[in-house]
């Protein structure tokens, strides 16, 4: 067990957490547990936390577990920090009352943050304007497309003056450790890290996703370079001949490399990456289909629709969002 430490100011620092319906449990728990463990390792009440919901009723997490809260949104006030905890479907909820409360709190000096896709709430309320921010890696492109004026980074977390945002999963742990270090001292944060068996405090500039080699289960450096070029050029696709030249191979050698390791031609693999991004934008942004097509490297909506239909067995308009798809479409997906 970690040695007791007593660094940092002794006054209790209260953090408010607002739970949006279908919030991600792991990100929420990461925030609370870091605060609790700071109290544990110091044997002092350095932190307290209060949970809020729209009406004070329990909120169900994405895993189906209901979480009781302390008070309704109307009583969320006089807090130095507030964290918005959200999950998939955040864009379908009316956040006007929450946004109004957060704006009011921020004018009185409250620092406002989020975990997972809670950044969408802050962005919708204009609370991230002029600040660097991040969200779960699956939604970074969506956040950029929806709010093009924002500086959205794909880092683990971001703390920019009075705003703080973290990606999904355990990224909230690293953000909270950084905040605890700034509030109560590095030794407290280090002791919490130890108790969590977290091994190290990851820096804000570390990337959210695992290394490409681990994701694909391959180690060939030229193939990894080729896939990285594809993933980095979805809006303006490179020709396969350009990719081959960049990694020092002929087009035929590139095809052999993809066939041997990934089981398909490089052009088809590249199309799959672009269509996967397109599906995500269709389901989670209000962008017109033509704009989605252009954002994924297609010159026309007709070419995009045909390619999309051939790949997913459903048209872009039918696949606009899970809630709007017809029963026939859902049946086709299940059958596939």
C-alpha atoms as a printed R data frame, in Angstrom:
    type eleno elety resid chain resno       x       y       z
1   ATOM     1    CA   UNK     A     1   0.000   0.000   0.000
2   ATOM     2    CA   UNK     A     2   1.217   3.525  -0.810
3   ATOM     3    CA   UNK     A     3   2.946   5.488   1.887
4   ATOM     4    CA   UNK     A     4   0.811   8.239   3.404
5   ATOM     5    CA   UNK     A     5   1.675  11.686   2.115
6   ATOM     6    CA   UNK     A     6   0.567  15.087   3.298
7   ATOM     7    CA   UNK     A     7   1.682  17.548   0.638
8   ATOM     8    CA   UNK     A     8  -0.504  20.325  -0.707
9   ATOM     9    CA   UNK     A     9  -3.075  22.590   0.808
10  ATOM    10    CA   UNK     A    10  -5.358  21.032   3.406
11  ATOM    11    CA   UNK     A    11  -8.600  22.815   2.543
12  ATOM    12    CA   UNK     A    12 -11.328  20.693   0.987
13  ATOM    13    CA   UNK     A    13 -11.728  21.185  -2.750
14  ATOM    14    CA   UNK     A    14 -15.225  20.294  -4.028
15  ATOM    15    CA   UNK     A    15 -15.714  19.076  -7.593
16  ATOM    16    CA   UNK     A    16 -19.155  18.918  -9.198
17  ATOM    17    CA   UNK     A    17 -20.007  16.191 -11.696
18  ATOM    18    CA   UNK     A    18 -23.007  16.521 -13.988
19  ATOM    19    CA   UNK     A    19 -24.274  13.194 -15.311
20  ATOM    20    CA   UNK     A    20 -25.793  13.136 -18.783
21  ATOM    21    CA   UNK     A    21 -28.096  10.210 -19.523
22  ATOM    22    CA   UNK     A    22 -26.122   7.242 -20.923
23  ATOM    23    CA   UNK     A    23 -22.833   8.597 -19.548
24  ATOM    24    CA   UNK     A    24 -19.700   6.426 -19.696
25  ATOM    25    CA   UNK     A    25 -19.165   4.777 -16.328
26  ATOM    26    CA   UNK     A    26 -15.406   4.238 -16.586
27  ATOM    27    CA   UNK     A    27 -14.689   7.927 -17.235
28  ATOM    28    CA   UNK     A    28 -17.010   9.042 -14.429
29  ATOM    29    CA   UNK     A    29 -15.527   6.536 -11.974
30  ATOM    30    CA   UNK     A    30 -12.006   7.591 -12.933
31  ATOM    31    CA   UNK     A    31 -12.738  11.158 -11.834
32  ATOM    32    CA   UNK     A    32 -14.335  10.196  -8.526
33  ATOM    33    CA   UNK     A    33 -11.833   7.485  -7.620
34  ATOM    34    CA   UNK     A    34  -8.836   9.764  -8.168
35  ATOM    35    CA   UNK     A    35 -10.373  12.273  -5.761
36  ATOM    36    CA   UNK     A    36 -11.255   9.572  -3.227
37  ATOM    37    CA   UNK     A    37  -7.779   8.075  -3.325
38  ATOM    38    CA   UNK     A    38  -6.195  11.478  -2.817
39  ATOM    39    CA   UNK     A    39  -8.100  11.612   0.476
40  ATOM    40    CA   UNK     A    40  -7.032   8.054   1.252
41  ATOM    41    CA   UNK     A    41  -3.292   8.522   0.723
42  ATOM    42    CA   UNK     A    42  -3.157  11.759   2.688
43  ATOM    43    CA   UNK     A    43  -5.620  10.749   5.409
44  ATOM    44    CA   UNK     A    44  -7.185  14.181   4.909
45  ATOM    45    CA   UNK     A    45 -10.449  15.358   3.290
46  ATOM    46    CA   UNK     A    46  -8.647  17.141   0.467
47  ATOM    47    CA   UNK     A    47 -11.539  16.557  -1.922
48  ATOM    48    CA   UNK     A    48 -15.302  16.286  -1.907
49  ATOM    49    CA   UNK     A    49 -17.615  15.730  -4.849
50  ATOM    50    CA   UNK     A    50 -21.263  16.392  -5.593
51  ATOM    51    CA   UNK     A    51 -23.263  14.681  -8.313
52  ATOM    52    CA   UNK     A    52 -25.960  16.466 -10.310
53  ATOM    53    CA   UNK     A    53 -28.592  15.566 -12.879
54  ATOM    54    CA   UNK     A    54 -31.203  17.580 -14.739
55  ATOM    55    CA   UNK     A    55 -33.943  16.981 -12.167
56  ATOM    56    CA   UNK     A    56 -32.115  15.333  -9.274
57  ATOM    57    CA   UNK     A    57 -33.264  11.853 -10.293
58  ATOM    58    CA   UNK     A    58 -30.819   8.950 -10.714
59  ATOM    59    CA   UNK     A    59 -29.085   8.751 -14.096
60  ATOM    60    CA   UNK     A    60 -28.522   5.518 -15.959
61  ATOM    61    CA   UNK     A    61 -25.017   4.927 -17.320
62  ATOM    62    CA   UNK     A    62 -24.319   3.332 -20.696
63  ATOM    63    CA   UNK     A    63 -23.814  -0.006 -18.933
64  ATOM    64    CA   UNK     A    64 -27.356   0.176 -17.541
65  ATOM    65    CA   UNK     A    65 -26.391   0.929 -13.932
66  ATOM    66    CA   UNK     A    66 -28.400   3.797 -12.354
67  ATOM    67    CA   UNK     A    67 -26.394   6.280 -10.289
68  ATOM    68    CA   UNK     A    68 -28.044   8.402  -7.602
69  ATOM    69    CA   UNK     A    69 -27.121  12.088  -7.505
70  ATOM    70    CA   UNK     A    70 -27.011  14.676  -4.746
71  ATOM    71    CA   UNK     A    71 -29.033  17.473  -6.298
72  ATOM    72    CA   UNK     A    72 -30.734  18.820  -9.434
73  ATOM    73    CA   UNK     A    73 -29.013  21.126 -11.894
74  ATOM    74    CA   UNK     A    74 -30.699  24.167 -10.341
75  ATOM    75    CA   UNK     A    75 -28.598  23.644  -7.197
76  ATOM    76    CA   UNK     A    76 -25.266  23.382  -9.004
77  ATOM    77    CA   UNK     A    77 -23.433  26.501  -7.825
78  ATOM    78    CA   UNK     A    78 -20.418  27.795  -5.887
79  ATOM    79    CA   UNK     A    79 -18.094  25.111  -7.237
80  ATOM    80    CA   UNK     A    80 -14.482  25.658  -8.299
81  ATOM    81    CA   UNK     A    81 -14.655  22.881 -10.915
82  ATOM    82    CA   UNK     A    82 -17.490  21.164 -12.777
83  ATOM    83    CA   UNK     A    83 -17.092  18.063 -14.964
84  ATOM    84    CA   UNK     A    84 -19.653  17.032 -17.575
85  ATOM    85    CA   UNK     A    85 -19.824  13.236 -17.907
86  ATOM    86    CA   UNK     A    86 -21.502  11.992 -21.091
87  ATOM    87    CA   UNK     A    87 -21.598   9.066 -23.498
88  ATOM    88    CA   UNK     A    88 -22.894   7.951 -26.866
89  ATOM    89    CA   UNK     A    89 -26.039   9.815 -27.903
90  ATOM    90    CA   UNK     A    90 -25.010  13.069 -26.227
91  ATOM    91    CA   UNK     A    91 -26.014  14.967 -29.375
92  ATOM    92    CA   UNK     A    92 -29.631  13.786 -29.120
93  ATOM    93    CA   UNK     A    93 -30.267  15.410 -25.714
94  ATOM    94    CA   UNK     A    94 -31.442  18.967 -25.083
95  ATOM    95    CA   UNK     A    95 -28.635  20.614 -23.104
96  ATOM    96    CA   UNK     A    96 -29.906  24.203 -23.066
97  ATOM    97    CA   UNK     A    97 -30.516  24.341 -19.308
98  ATOM    98    CA   UNK     A    98 -27.139  22.779 -18.572
99  ATOM    99    CA   UNK     A    99 -25.344  25.122 -20.954
100 ATOM   100    CA   UNK     A   100 -27.005  28.160 -19.389
101 ATOM   101    CA   UNK     A   101 -25.915  27.008 -15.916
102 ATOM   102    CA   UNK     A   102 -22.344  26.299 -17.056
103 ATOM   103    CA   UNK     A   103 -22.062  29.701 -18.718
104 ATOM   104    CA   UNK     A   104 -23.292  31.370 -15.557
105 ATOM   105    CA   UNK     A   105 -20.853  29.429 -13.385
106 ATOM   106    CA   UNK     A   106 -17.948  30.174 -15.709
107 ATOM   107    CA   UNK     A   107 -18.571  33.904 -15.462
108 ATOM   108    CA   UNK     A   108 -18.070  33.576 -11.694
109 ATOM   109    CA   UNK     A   109 -14.771  31.736 -12.117
110 ATOM   110    CA   UNK     A   110 -15.773  28.070 -12.204
111 ATOM   111    CA   UNK     A   111 -13.426  25.957 -14.311
112 ATOM   112    CA   UNK     A   112 -15.484  23.775 -16.640
113 ATOM   113    CA   UNK     A   113 -14.408  20.420 -18.036
114 ATOM   114    CA   UNK     A   114 -15.589  17.156 -19.506
115 ATOM   115    CA   UNK     A   115 -14.722  13.504 -19.924
116 ATOM   116    CA   UNK     A   116 -15.379  11.293 -22.944
117 ATOM   117    CA   UNK     A   117 -17.887  13.000 -25.285
118 ATOM   118    CA   UNK     A   118 -18.949  15.607 -22.731
119 ATOM   119    CA   UNK     A   119 -16.874  18.014 -24.810
120 ATOM   120    CA   UNK     A   120 -19.787  18.210 -27.249
121 ATOM   121    CA   UNK     A   121 -21.909  19.887 -24.573
122 ATOM   122    CA   UNK     A   122 -19.196  22.450 -23.865
123 ATOM   123    CA   UNK     A   123 -18.667  23.053 -27.575
124 ATOM   124    CA   UNK     A   124 -22.388  23.555 -28.187
125 ATOM   125    CA   UNK     A   125 -22.435  26.147 -25.426
126 ATOM   126    CA   UNK     A   126 -19.452  28.048 -26.811
127 ATOM   127    CA   UNK     A   127 -17.490  27.200 -23.675
128 ATOM   128    CA   UNK     A   128 -14.497  25.827 -25.587
129 ATOM   129    CA   UNK     A   129 -14.015  28.833 -27.858
130 ATOM   130    CA   UNK     A   130 -10.378  29.914 -27.763
131 ATOM   131    CA   UNK     A   131  -9.312  26.791 -25.854
132 ATOM   132    CA   UNK     A   132  -7.609  23.614 -26.967
133 ATOM   133    CA   UNK     A   133  -9.796  20.586 -26.334
134 ATOM   134    CA   UNK     A   134 -10.178  16.895 -26.971
135 ATOM   135    CA   UNK     A   135 -12.709  14.071 -26.801
136 ATOM   136    CA   UNK     A   136 -12.769  10.311 -27.312
137 ATOM   137    CA   UNK     A   137 -10.678   9.407 -30.379
138 ATOM   138    CA   UNK     A   138 -13.709   7.967 -32.188
139 ATOM   139    CA   UNK     A   139 -15.346  11.412 -32.040
140 ATOM   140    CA   UNK     A   140 -12.400  13.748 -32.641
141 ATOM   141    CA   UNK     A   141 -13.217  14.085 -36.350
142 ATOM   142    CA   UNK     A   142 -16.905  14.541 -35.555
143 ATOM   143    CA   UNK     A   143 -16.136  17.355 -33.115
144 ATOM   144    CA   UNK     A   144 -13.904  19.023 -35.697
145 ATOM   145    CA   UNK     A   145 -16.544  18.787 -38.413
146 ATOM   146    CA   UNK     A   146 -19.328  20.088 -36.175
147 ATOM   147    CA   UNK     A   147 -17.319  22.944 -34.684
148 ATOM   148    CA   UNK     A   148 -14.639  23.877 -37.256
149 ATOM   149    CA   UNK     A   149 -13.542  26.960 -35.319
150 ATOM   150    CA   UNK     A   150 -12.391  24.884 -32.339
151 ATOM   151    CA   UNK     A   151  -8.831  23.704 -31.855
152 ATOM   152    CA   UNK     A   152  -9.504  19.997 -31.372
153 ATOM   153    CA   UNK     A   153  -6.500  17.777 -30.644
154 ATOM   154    CA   UNK     A   154  -6.348  13.987 -30.533
155 ATOM   155    CA   UNK     A   155  -4.325  13.909 -27.342
156 ATOM   156    CA   UNK     A   156  -5.059  11.981 -24.164
157 ATOM   157    CA   UNK     A   157  -6.345  15.058 -22.356
158 ATOM   158    CA   UNK     A   158  -6.058  18.819 -22.500
159 ATOM   159    CA   UNK     A   159  -5.919  21.400 -19.732
160 ATOM   160    CA   UNK     A   160  -6.095  24.914 -21.148
161 ATOM   161    CA   UNK     A   161  -6.539  27.597 -18.493
162 ATOM   162    CA   UNK     A   162 -10.133  27.339 -17.232
163 ATOM   163    CA   UNK     A   163 -11.107  24.420 -19.465
164 ATOM   164    CA   UNK     A   164 -10.114  20.769 -19.209
165 ATOM   165    CA   UNK     A   165 -11.193  17.858 -21.394
166 ATOM   166    CA   UNK     A   166 -10.259  14.185 -21.533
167 ATOM   167    CA   UNK     A   167 -10.751  11.403 -24.037
168 ATOM   168    CA   UNK     A   168 -12.645   8.268 -23.152
169 ATOM   169    CA   UNK     A   169 -11.784   5.327 -20.969
170 ATOM   170    CA   UNK     A   170  -8.885   5.778 -18.588
171 ATOM   171    CA   UNK     A   171  -7.789   9.098 -20.086
172 ATOM   172    CA   UNK     A   172  -9.806  10.728 -17.295
173 ATOM   173    CA   UNK     A   173  -7.414   9.184 -14.763
174 ATOM   174    CA   UNK     A   174  -4.422  10.925 -16.282
175 ATOM   175    CA   UNK     A   175  -6.240  14.246 -16.519
176 ATOM   176    CA   UNK     A   176  -7.305  14.018 -12.887
177 ATOM   177    CA   UNK     A   177  -3.784  13.101 -11.785
178 ATOM   178    CA   UNK     A   178  -2.468  16.199 -13.559
179 ATOM   179    CA   UNK     A   179  -5.158  18.356 -11.925
180 ATOM   180    CA   UNK     A   180  -4.510  16.871  -8.483
181 ATOM   181    CA   UNK     A   181  -0.810  17.557  -8.932
182 ATOM   182    CA   UNK     A   182  -1.561  21.207  -9.691
183 ATOM   183    CA   UNK     A   183  -4.065  21.537  -6.822
184 ATOM   184    CA   UNK     A   184  -2.423  19.538  -4.040
185 ATOM   185    CA   UNK     A   185   1.120  18.715  -5.122
186 ATOM   186    CA   UNK     A   186   2.932  16.134  -7.233
187 ATOM   187    CA   UNK     A   187   3.556  13.784  -4.317
188 ATOM   188    CA   UNK     A   188  -0.193  13.396  -3.762
189 ATOM   189    CA   UNK     A   189  -0.751  12.651  -7.445
190 ATOM   190    CA   UNK     A   190   2.144  10.186  -7.465
191 ATOM   191    CA   UNK     A   191   0.739   8.357  -4.431
192 ATOM   192    CA   UNK     A   192  -2.682   8.104  -6.089
193 ATOM   193    CA   UNK     A   193  -1.027   6.736  -9.239
194 ATOM   194    CA   UNK     A   194   0.676   4.070  -7.146
195 ATOM   195    CA   UNK     A   195  -2.514   2.958  -5.396
196 ATOM   196    CA   UNK     A   196  -4.306   2.774  -8.758
197 ATOM   197    CA   UNK     A   197  -1.522   0.474 -10.044
198 ATOM   198    CA   UNK     A   198  -1.426   2.886 -12.966
199 ATOM   199    CA   UNK     A   199   2.378   2.567 -13.249
200 ATOM   200    CA   UNK     A   200   2.908   6.124 -14.520
201 ATOM   201    CA   UNK     A   201   1.191   9.430 -15.055
202 ATOM   202    CA   UNK     A   202   0.729   9.763 -18.792
203 ATOM   203    CA   UNK     A   203   1.300  13.206 -20.291
204 ATOM   204    CA   UNK     A   204  -1.417  15.213 -21.964
205 ATOM   205    CA   UNK     A   205   0.297  14.997 -25.358
206 ATOM   206    CA   UNK     A   206   0.238  11.214 -25.513
207 ATOM   207    CA   UNK     A   207  -2.045   9.784 -28.146
208 ATOM   208    CA   UNK     A   208  -5.248   8.024 -27.191
209 ATOM   209    CA   UNK     A   209  -5.050   5.043 -29.501
210 ATOM   210    CA   UNK     A   210  -2.680   2.126 -29.106
211 ATOM   211    CA   UNK     A   211   0.253   1.887 -31.485
212 ATOM   212    CA   UNK     A   212  -0.659   1.007 -35.056
213 ATOM   213    CA   UNK     A   213   1.442  -2.153 -34.892
214 ATOM   214    CA   UNK     A   214  -0.570  -3.381 -31.898
215 ATOM   215    CA   UNK     A   215  -3.912  -2.476 -33.480
216 ATOM   216    CA   UNK     A   216  -3.127  -4.344 -36.694
217 ATOM   217    CA   UNK     A   217  -1.044  -7.103 -35.162
218 ATOM   218    CA   UNK     A   218   1.786  -6.539 -37.625
219 ATOM   219    CA   UNK     A   219   5.364  -5.344 -37.354
220 ATOM   220    CA   UNK     A   220   6.413  -4.745 -40.955
221 ATOM   221    CA   UNK     A   221   7.670  -1.130 -40.912
222 ATOM   222    CA   UNK     A   222   6.819  -0.438 -44.548
223 ATOM   223    CA   UNK     A   223   3.266  -1.690 -44.178
224 ATOM   224    CA   UNK     A   224   2.808   0.328 -40.988
225 ATOM   225    CA   UNK     A   225   4.103   3.416 -42.811
226 ATOM   226    CA   UNK     A   226   1.670   2.821 -45.670
227 ATOM   227    CA   UNK     A   227  -1.349   2.443 -43.362
228 ATOM   228    CA   UNK     A   228  -0.305   5.521 -41.384
229 ATOM   229    CA   UNK     A   229  -0.212   7.513 -44.642
230 ATOM   230    CA   UNK     A   230  -3.700   6.286 -45.478
231 ATOM   231    CA   UNK     A   231  -5.119   7.127 -42.050
232 ATOM   232    CA   UNK     A   232  -3.562  10.585 -42.236
233 ATOM   233    CA   UNK     A   233  -4.972  11.338 -45.694
234 ATOM   234    CA   UNK     A   234  -8.667  10.437 -45.702
235 ATOM   235    CA   UNK     A   235 -10.007  13.749 -46.998
236 ATOM   236    CA   UNK     A   236  -7.449  14.046 -49.801
237 ATOM   237    CA   UNK     A   237  -6.577  10.424 -50.628
238 ATOM   238    CA   UNK     A   238  -3.172   9.570 -51.998
239 ATOM   239    CA   UNK     A   239  -2.784   7.378 -55.060
240 ATOM   240    CA   UNK     A   240  -1.479   3.906 -54.282
241 ATOM   241    CA   UNK     A   241   1.479   4.690 -56.524
242 ATOM   242    CA   UNK     A   242   2.271   7.700 -54.304
243 ATOM   243    CA   UNK     A   243   2.102   5.554 -51.175
244 ATOM   244    CA   UNK     A   244   4.329   2.918 -52.782
245 ATOM   245    CA   UNK     A   245   6.899   5.546 -53.723
246 ATOM   246    CA   UNK     A   246   6.807   7.091 -50.238
247 ATOM   247    CA   UNK     A   247   7.691   3.768 -48.597
248 ATOM   248    CA   UNK     A   248  10.252   2.743 -51.209
249 ATOM   249    CA   UNK     A   249   8.313   0.007 -53.018
250 ATOM   250    CA   UNK     A   250   6.807  -0.514 -56.454
251 ATOM   251    CA   UNK     A   251   2.976  -0.579 -56.751
252 ATOM   252    CA   UNK     A   252   3.140  -4.331 -57.320
253 ATOM   253    CA   UNK     A   253   5.246  -4.847 -54.196
254 ATOM   254    CA   UNK     A   254   2.778  -2.705 -52.224
255 ATOM   255    CA   UNK     A   255  -0.102  -4.898 -53.381
256 ATOM   256    CA   UNK     A   256   1.782  -8.030 -52.359
257 ATOM   257    CA   UNK     A   257   2.565  -6.527 -48.966
258 ATOM   258    CA   UNK     A   258  -1.111  -5.763 -48.258
259 ATOM   259    CA   UNK     A   259  -2.289  -9.106 -49.586
260 ATOM   260    CA   UNK     A   260   0.200 -11.091 -47.503
261 ATOM   261    CA   UNK     A   261  -0.425  -9.228 -44.225
262 ATOM   262    CA   UNK     A   262  -3.962  -7.790 -44.439
263 ATOM   263    CA   UNK     A   263  -5.611 -10.062 -46.978
264 ATOM   264    CA   UNK     A   264  -6.762  -7.378 -49.406
265 ATOM   265    CA   UNK     A   265  -5.521  -4.900 -51.970
266 ATOM   266    CA   UNK     A   266  -4.291  -1.519 -50.707
267 ATOM   267    CA   UNK     A   267  -6.940   0.391 -52.668
268 ATOM   268    CA   UNK     A   268  -9.756  -1.610 -51.074
269 ATOM   269    CA   UNK     A   269  -8.243  -1.254 -47.613
270 ATOM   270    CA   UNK     A   270  -7.977   2.518 -48.141
271 ATOM   271    CA   UNK     A   271 -11.597   2.759 -49.287
272 ATOM   272    CA   UNK     A   272 -12.638   0.873 -46.166
273 ATOM   273    CA   UNK     A   273 -10.909   3.417 -43.921
274 ATOM   274    CA   UNK     A   274 -12.607   6.312 -45.710
275 ATOM   275    CA   UNK     A   275 -16.037   4.682 -45.586
276 ATOM   276    CA   UNK     A   276 -15.664   3.880 -41.897
277 ATOM   277    CA   UNK     A   277 -15.024   7.555 -41.239
278 ATOM   278    CA   UNK     A   278 -17.983   8.476 -43.456
279 ATOM   279    CA   UNK     A   279 -20.326   6.203 -41.485
280 ATOM   280    CA   UNK     A   280 -19.217   7.816 -38.246
281 ATOM   281    CA   UNK     A   281 -19.832  11.319 -39.618
282 ATOM   282    CA   UNK     A   282 -23.225  10.332 -41.004
283 ATOM   283    CA   UNK     A   283 -24.410   8.886 -37.726
284 ATOM   284    CA   UNK     A   284 -23.056  11.552 -35.411
285 ATOM   285    CA   UNK     A   285 -23.150  14.863 -37.290
286 ATOM   286    CA   UNK     A   286 -25.831  16.799 -39.167
287 ATOM   287    CA   UNK     A   287 -23.474  17.320 -42.140
288 ATOM   288    CA   UNK     A   288 -25.170  16.991 -45.547
289 ATOM   289    CA   UNK     A   289 -24.287  13.790 -47.382
290 ATOM   290    CA   UNK     A   290 -22.273  15.715 -49.965
291 ATOM   291    CA   UNK     A   291 -20.167  17.324 -47.224
292 ATOM   292    CA   UNK     A   292 -19.555  13.901 -45.681
293 ATOM   293    CA   UNK     A   293 -18.529  12.591 -49.087
294 ATOM   294    CA   UNK     A   294 -16.050  15.421 -49.601
295 ATOM   295    CA   UNK     A   295 -14.673  15.057 -46.065
296 ATOM   296    CA   UNK     A   296 -13.875  11.427 -46.886
297 ATOM   297    CA   UNK     A   297 -12.278  12.029 -50.268
298 ATOM   298    CA   UNK     A   298 -15.165  11.440 -52.681
299 ATOM   299    CA   UNK     A   299 -15.654  13.889 -55.528
300 ATOM   300    CA   UNK     A   300 -19.418  13.465 -55.881
301 ATOM   301    CA   UNK     A   301 -22.399  12.375 -53.817
302 ATOM   302    CA   UNK     A   302 -23.406   9.803 -56.446
303 ATOM   303    CA   UNK     A   303 -20.007   8.081 -56.415
304 ATOM   304    CA   UNK     A   304 -19.996   8.160 -52.637
305 ATOM   305    CA   UNK     A   305 -23.517   6.710 -52.362
306 ATOM   306    CA   UNK     A   306 -22.745   3.853 -54.744
307 ATOM   307    CA   UNK     A   307 -19.461   2.984 -53.019
308 ATOM   308    CA   UNK     A   308 -21.079   3.251 -49.592
309 ATOM   309    CA   UNK     A   309 -23.986   1.034 -50.628
310 ATOM   310    CA   UNK     A   310 -21.702  -1.593 -52.121
311 ATOM   311    CA   UNK     A   311 -19.627  -1.682 -48.940
312 ATOM   312    CA   UNK     A   312 -22.299  -1.513 -46.202
313 ATOM   313    CA   UNK     A   313 -25.354  -2.835 -48.116
314 ATOM   314    CA   UNK     A   314 -27.239   0.288 -47.065
315 ATOM   315    CA   UNK     A   315 -27.396   3.780 -48.584
316 ATOM   316    CA   UNK     A   316 -25.943   6.822 -46.794
317 ATOM   317    CA   UNK     A   317 -29.413   8.338 -46.378
318 ATOM   318    CA   UNK     A   318 -30.763   5.130 -44.810
319 ATOM   319    CA   UNK     A   319 -27.734   4.985 -42.518
320 ATOM   320    CA   UNK     A   320 -28.024   8.634 -41.494
321 ATOM   321    CA   UNK     A   321 -28.402   7.689 -37.812
322 ATOM   322    CA   UNK     A   322 -29.372   4.543 -35.870
323 ATOM   323    CA   UNK     A   323 -32.619   6.157 -34.713
324 ATOM   324    CA   UNK     A   324 -33.747   7.001 -38.255
325 ATOM   325    CA   UNK     A   325 -32.886   3.747 -39.981
326 ATOM   326    CA   UNK     A   326 -35.818   1.639 -41.101
327 ATOM   327    CA   UNK     A   327 -36.579  -1.764 -39.654
328 ATOM   328    CA   UNK     A   328 -35.633  -3.257 -43.030
329 ATOM   329    CA   UNK     A   329 -32.202  -1.685 -42.829
330 ATOM   330    CA   UNK     A   330 -31.672  -2.979 -39.302
331 ATOM   331    CA   UNK     A   331 -32.733  -6.459 -40.432
332 ATOM   332    CA   UNK     A   332 -30.219  -6.327 -43.283
333 ATOM   333    CA   UNK     A   333 -27.469  -5.329 -40.870
334 ATOM   334    CA   UNK     A   334 -28.307  -8.182 -38.502
335 ATOM   335    CA   UNK     A   335 -28.424 -10.646 -41.378
336 ATOM   336    CA   UNK     A   336 -24.998  -9.456 -42.528
